[in-house]
Coordinates of C-alpha atoms in Angstrom, one line a residue:
Chain A
E1 CA 180.7 154.1 127.0
A2 CA 177.5 152.9 124.9
Q3 CA 177.4 148.5 124.9
V4 CA 175.5 145.7 124.6
T5 CA 177.0 143.1 127.2
Q6 CA 176.0 139.7 127.1
N7 CA 176.7 137.0 129.8
P8 CA 178.0 134.2 129.5
R9 CA 180.4 134.5 126.8
Y10 CA 180.7 131.0 126.8
L11 CA 179.0 128.1 128.4
I12 CA 178.9 124.3 128.3
T13 CA 176.4 122.6 129.4
V14 CA 173.9 119.3 129.1
T15 CA 170.9 118.6 127.8
G16 CA 167.6 119.7 130.3
K17 CA 169.6 121.9 132.7
K18 CA 167.9 125.6 132.6
L19 CA 170.0 128.3 131.6
T20 CA 169.9 131.9 131.2
V21 CA 171.9 134.3 128.9
T22 CA 171.7 137.7 130.2
C23 CA 171.6 140.8 128.0
S24 CA 172.0 144.4 128.9
Q25 CA 172.4 147.5 127.2
N26 CA 173.2 151.2 128.5
M27 CA 171.7 153.4 125.6
N28 CA 168.0 153.6 126.6
H29 CA 167.1 151.5 123.5
E30 CA 163.4 150.7 123.1
Y31 CA 164.3 148.0 120.6
M32 CA 166.0 144.5 121.6
S33 CA 166.7 141.4 119.7
W34 CA 168.1 137.6 120.1
Y35 CA 169.8 136.1 117.4
R36 CA 171.6 132.8 116.7
Q37 CA 174.3 132.4 114.0
D38 CA 174.9 128.8 112.9
P39 CA 177.4 128.1 110.1
G40 CA 175.8 128.2 106.4
L41 CA 172.3 129.6 108.0
G42 CA 173.6 133.1 108.8
L43 CA 172.0 134.9 111.5
R44 CA 168.0 134.0 112.5
Q45 CA 166.0 136.0 115.2
I46 CA 164.6 134.3 118.0
Y47 CA 162.8 136.6 119.7
Y48 CA 162.5 140.4 119.6
S49 CA 161.1 143.3 121.9
M50 CA 159.6 146.7 120.6
N51 CA 159.5 148.0 124.4
V52 CA 159.2 146.8 128.2
E53 CA 156.8 144.0 128.2
V54 CA 156.3 143.7 124.7
T55 CA 157.9 140.8 123.3
D56 CA 157.5 138.9 120.0
K57 CA 158.4 135.6 118.0
G58 CA 161.1 135.8 115.7
D59 CA 161.8 133.1 112.7
V60 CA 163.0 130.4 115.5
P61 CA 161.7 130.7 118.6
E62 CA 161.1 127.1 119.7
G63 CA 162.8 126.0 122.7
Y64 CA 163.5 129.7 124.0
K65 CA 161.8 132.2 126.1
V66 CA 162.1 136.1 126.8
S67 CA 161.3 138.5 129.1
R68 CA 161.7 142.6 128.9
K69 CA 160.5 143.5 132.5
E70 CA 163.3 146.6 132.3
K71 CA 164.0 148.7 129.3
R72 CA 167.8 147.8 129.8
N73 CA 167.2 143.7 130.0
F74 CA 166.5 141.4 127.5
P75 CA 167.4 137.8 129.2
L76 CA 167.0 134.6 126.9
I77 CA 166.0 131.5 128.8
L78 CA 166.7 128.2 127.6
E79 CA 164.2 126.0 130.0
S80 CA 165.6 122.4 128.8
P81 CA 168.5 123.1 126.3
S82 CA 169.1 120.6 123.7
P83 CA 172.1 119.8 121.4
N84 CA 170.6 121.6 118.7
Q85 CA 170.2 124.7 120.6
T86 CA 174.3 124.5 120.4
S87 CA 175.0 127.9 118.7
L88 CA 176.6 131.2 118.8
Y89 CA 174.3 133.9 120.4
F90 CA 173.7 137.5 119.6
C91 CA 171.9 140.3 121.8
A92 CA 171.4 143.3 119.5
S93 CA 169.5 146.5 120.4
S94 CA 168.5 149.8 118.5
L95 CA 166.7 153.3 119.1
G96 CA 163.6 151.6 117.7
A97 CA 162.3 148.8 115.5
N98 CA 163.4 149.5 111.7
T99 CA 164.6 153.2 112.6
G100 CA 168.3 152.5 112.4
E101 CA 171.3 150.7 113.3
L102 CA 171.4 147.6 115.6
F103 CA 174.2 147.3 118.1
F104 CA 175.1 144.1 119.0
G105 CA 176.8 142.2 121.8
E106 CA 179.9 140.2 121.6
G107 CA 178.1 136.9 121.6
S108 CA 177.5 134.0 123.8
R109 CA 178.9 130.6 122.5
L110 CA 176.8 128.1 123.9
T111 CA 177.6 124.2 123.8
V112 CA 174.9 121.7 125.0
L113 CA 175.8 118.0 125.4
Chain B
S1 CA 165.2 131.0 100.1
Q2 CA 165.6 133.4 103.0
Q3 CA 165.0 137.1 102.9
G4 CA 168.3 139.2 102.3
E5 CA 170.3 136.5 100.6
E6 CA 173.8 137.6 99.6
D7 CA 175.8 137.1 96.6
P8 CA 178.6 135.6 95.8
Q9 CA 179.2 133.5 99.5
A10 CA 182.7 133.9 99.3
L11 CA 184.8 136.7 97.5
S12 CA 188.8 136.7 97.4
I13 CA 190.5 139.6 96.1
Q14 CA 193.8 141.7 96.4
E15 CA 194.6 144.8 98.3
G16 CA 193.8 147.7 96.1
E17 CA 191.0 146.2 94.2
N18 CA 187.2 147.0 94.6
A19 CA 184.8 144.6 96.0
T20 CA 181.1 144.3 95.2
M21 CA 178.5 142.1 97.1
N22 CA 175.1 142.0 96.3
C23 CA 171.7 141.3 98.2
S24 CA 168.2 140.1 97.1
Y25 CA 165.1 140.1 99.3
K26 CA 161.4 139.5 99.3
T27 CA 159.2 141.2 100.8
S28 CA 158.4 145.1 101.0
I29 CA 161.1 146.9 103.2
N30 CA 161.5 150.1 105.6
N31 CA 165.2 150.1 105.0
L32 CA 168.2 147.8 104.2
Q33 CA 171.6 147.5 106.3
W34 CA 174.9 146.6 105.8
Y35 CA 177.0 145.1 108.7
R36 CA 180.4 143.8 109.0
Q37 CA 181.5 140.8 111.4
N38 CA 185.3 140.1 112.0
S39 CA 185.5 136.4 113.1
G40 CA 183.2 135.1 115.8
R41 CA 182.9 138.9 117.1
G42 CA 179.7 141.0 117.2
L43 CA 178.4 142.5 114.0
V44 CA 179.1 146.5 113.2
H45 CA 176.7 148.4 111.5
L46 CA 178.4 149.8 108.3
I47 CA 175.5 151.6 106.5
L48 CA 171.6 152.1 106.3
I49 CA 169.9 152.8 103.3
R50 CA 165.8 153.5 103.4
S51 CA 163.2 152.7 100.9
N52 CA 163.0 156.0 98.8
E53 CA 166.5 156.3 98.7
R54 CA 168.5 154.8 95.7
E55 CA 172.4 155.2 96.4
K56 CA 174.3 156.1 99.8
H57 CA 178.3 156.9 100.3
S58 CA 180.2 156.4 103.5
G59 CA 183.8 157.0 103.2
R60 CA 185.0 153.7 100.8
L61 CA 181.6 152.3 101.1
R62 CA 179.1 152.7 98.1
V63 CA 175.5 151.1 98.8
T64 CA 172.7 150.9 96.0
L65 CA 169.1 150.1 96.3
D66 CA 166.8 148.6 93.5
T67 CA 163.2 148.3 95.0
S68 CA 161.8 147.4 91.8
K69 CA 164.3 144.6 91.5
K70 CA 164.4 144.2 95.6
S71 CA 168.3 144.0 95.5
S72 CA 171.0 145.8 96.9
S73 CA 174.5 146.3 96.5
L74 CA 177.9 146.9 98.7
L75 CA 180.8 148.5 97.0
I76 CA 184.0 148.5 99.0
T77 CA 186.7 150.8 96.8
A78 CA 190.5 150.4 97.3
S79 CA 189.9 147.4 99.8
R80 CA 192.5 146.8 102.5
A81 CA 193.5 143.8 104.2
A82 CA 191.9 144.9 107.0
D83 CA 188.4 144.9 105.2
T84 CA 188.7 140.9 105.4
A85 CA 185.4 140.0 107.3
S86 CA 181.9 138.5 106.6
Y87 CA 179.3 141.2 105.5
F88 CA 175.7 140.7 106.1
C89 CA 172.4 142.6 104.5
A90 CA 169.3 143.0 106.8
T91 CA 166.3 144.1 105.6
A92 CA 163.7 145.7 108.2
H93 CA 160.3 144.4 106.9
A94 CA 158.2 147.4 106.2
G95 CA 155.1 146.7 108.1
G96 CA 152.2 144.3 109.0
T97 CA 152.8 141.2 111.6
S98 CA 156.4 141.3 110.4
Y99 CA 157.1 145.0 111.7
G100 CA 160.2 144.9 114.0
K101 CA 162.0 141.7 112.5
L102 CA 165.1 142.4 111.2
T103 CA 165.9 139.5 108.8
F104 CA 169.9 138.7 107.9
G105 CA 171.2 137.0 104.9
Q106 CA 173.6 134.4 105.0
G107 CA 176.8 136.5 104.2
T108 CA 179.8 137.4 102.0
I109 CA 182.9 136.3 103.1
L110 CA 185.5 138.4 101.8
T111 CA 189.3 138.1 102.0
V112 CA 191.5 140.8 100.8
H113 CA 195.1 139.5 100.4
P114 CA 198.2 141.9 101.0

């Protein structure tokens, strides 16, 4: 089944404790992206990747890192999480940038205390 | 204001009525897409309309695009209670340093009453 898988789905952590949210897709998609969703602000793009080893900042990249060492994986790294990074995070992928529909994961709800 | 802003923010209708949501954007686009999100779940792609298209249909969905006004509308005909969800438009930037960015609006919350 074609899917985007995120882990963990739920996480409560404390300020400053590094964490990684994994994202994996099984559709051989070139394009992958991370979004955060906050009430009243919609979805905002954090980082995106056009292909392996190619990543670019989205609209709200501060406090986040990403890597794209393999085509299928695009982890989101919070080196030193802060409470303002409490949010619902979505990973998504598509065949190519601007070429069609995004497939979304089910989301990762992160709380930073 | 942000690229891809939806209007209205919330819409409440009765089953069987039509629902119209609008989206405005600011910069040149390659395409505009509409997504649906059930509460707290991942977004699901509904329809994509390219910048050289004016109208597109998919089942009970009809999307129009007016690039001169930088706006799009999504019409859901004969709505059902199961259509209750948030609907987002997303714009794929046309090029330059923004190529690859897909910007979402804040969404319209649609409630369809049985």
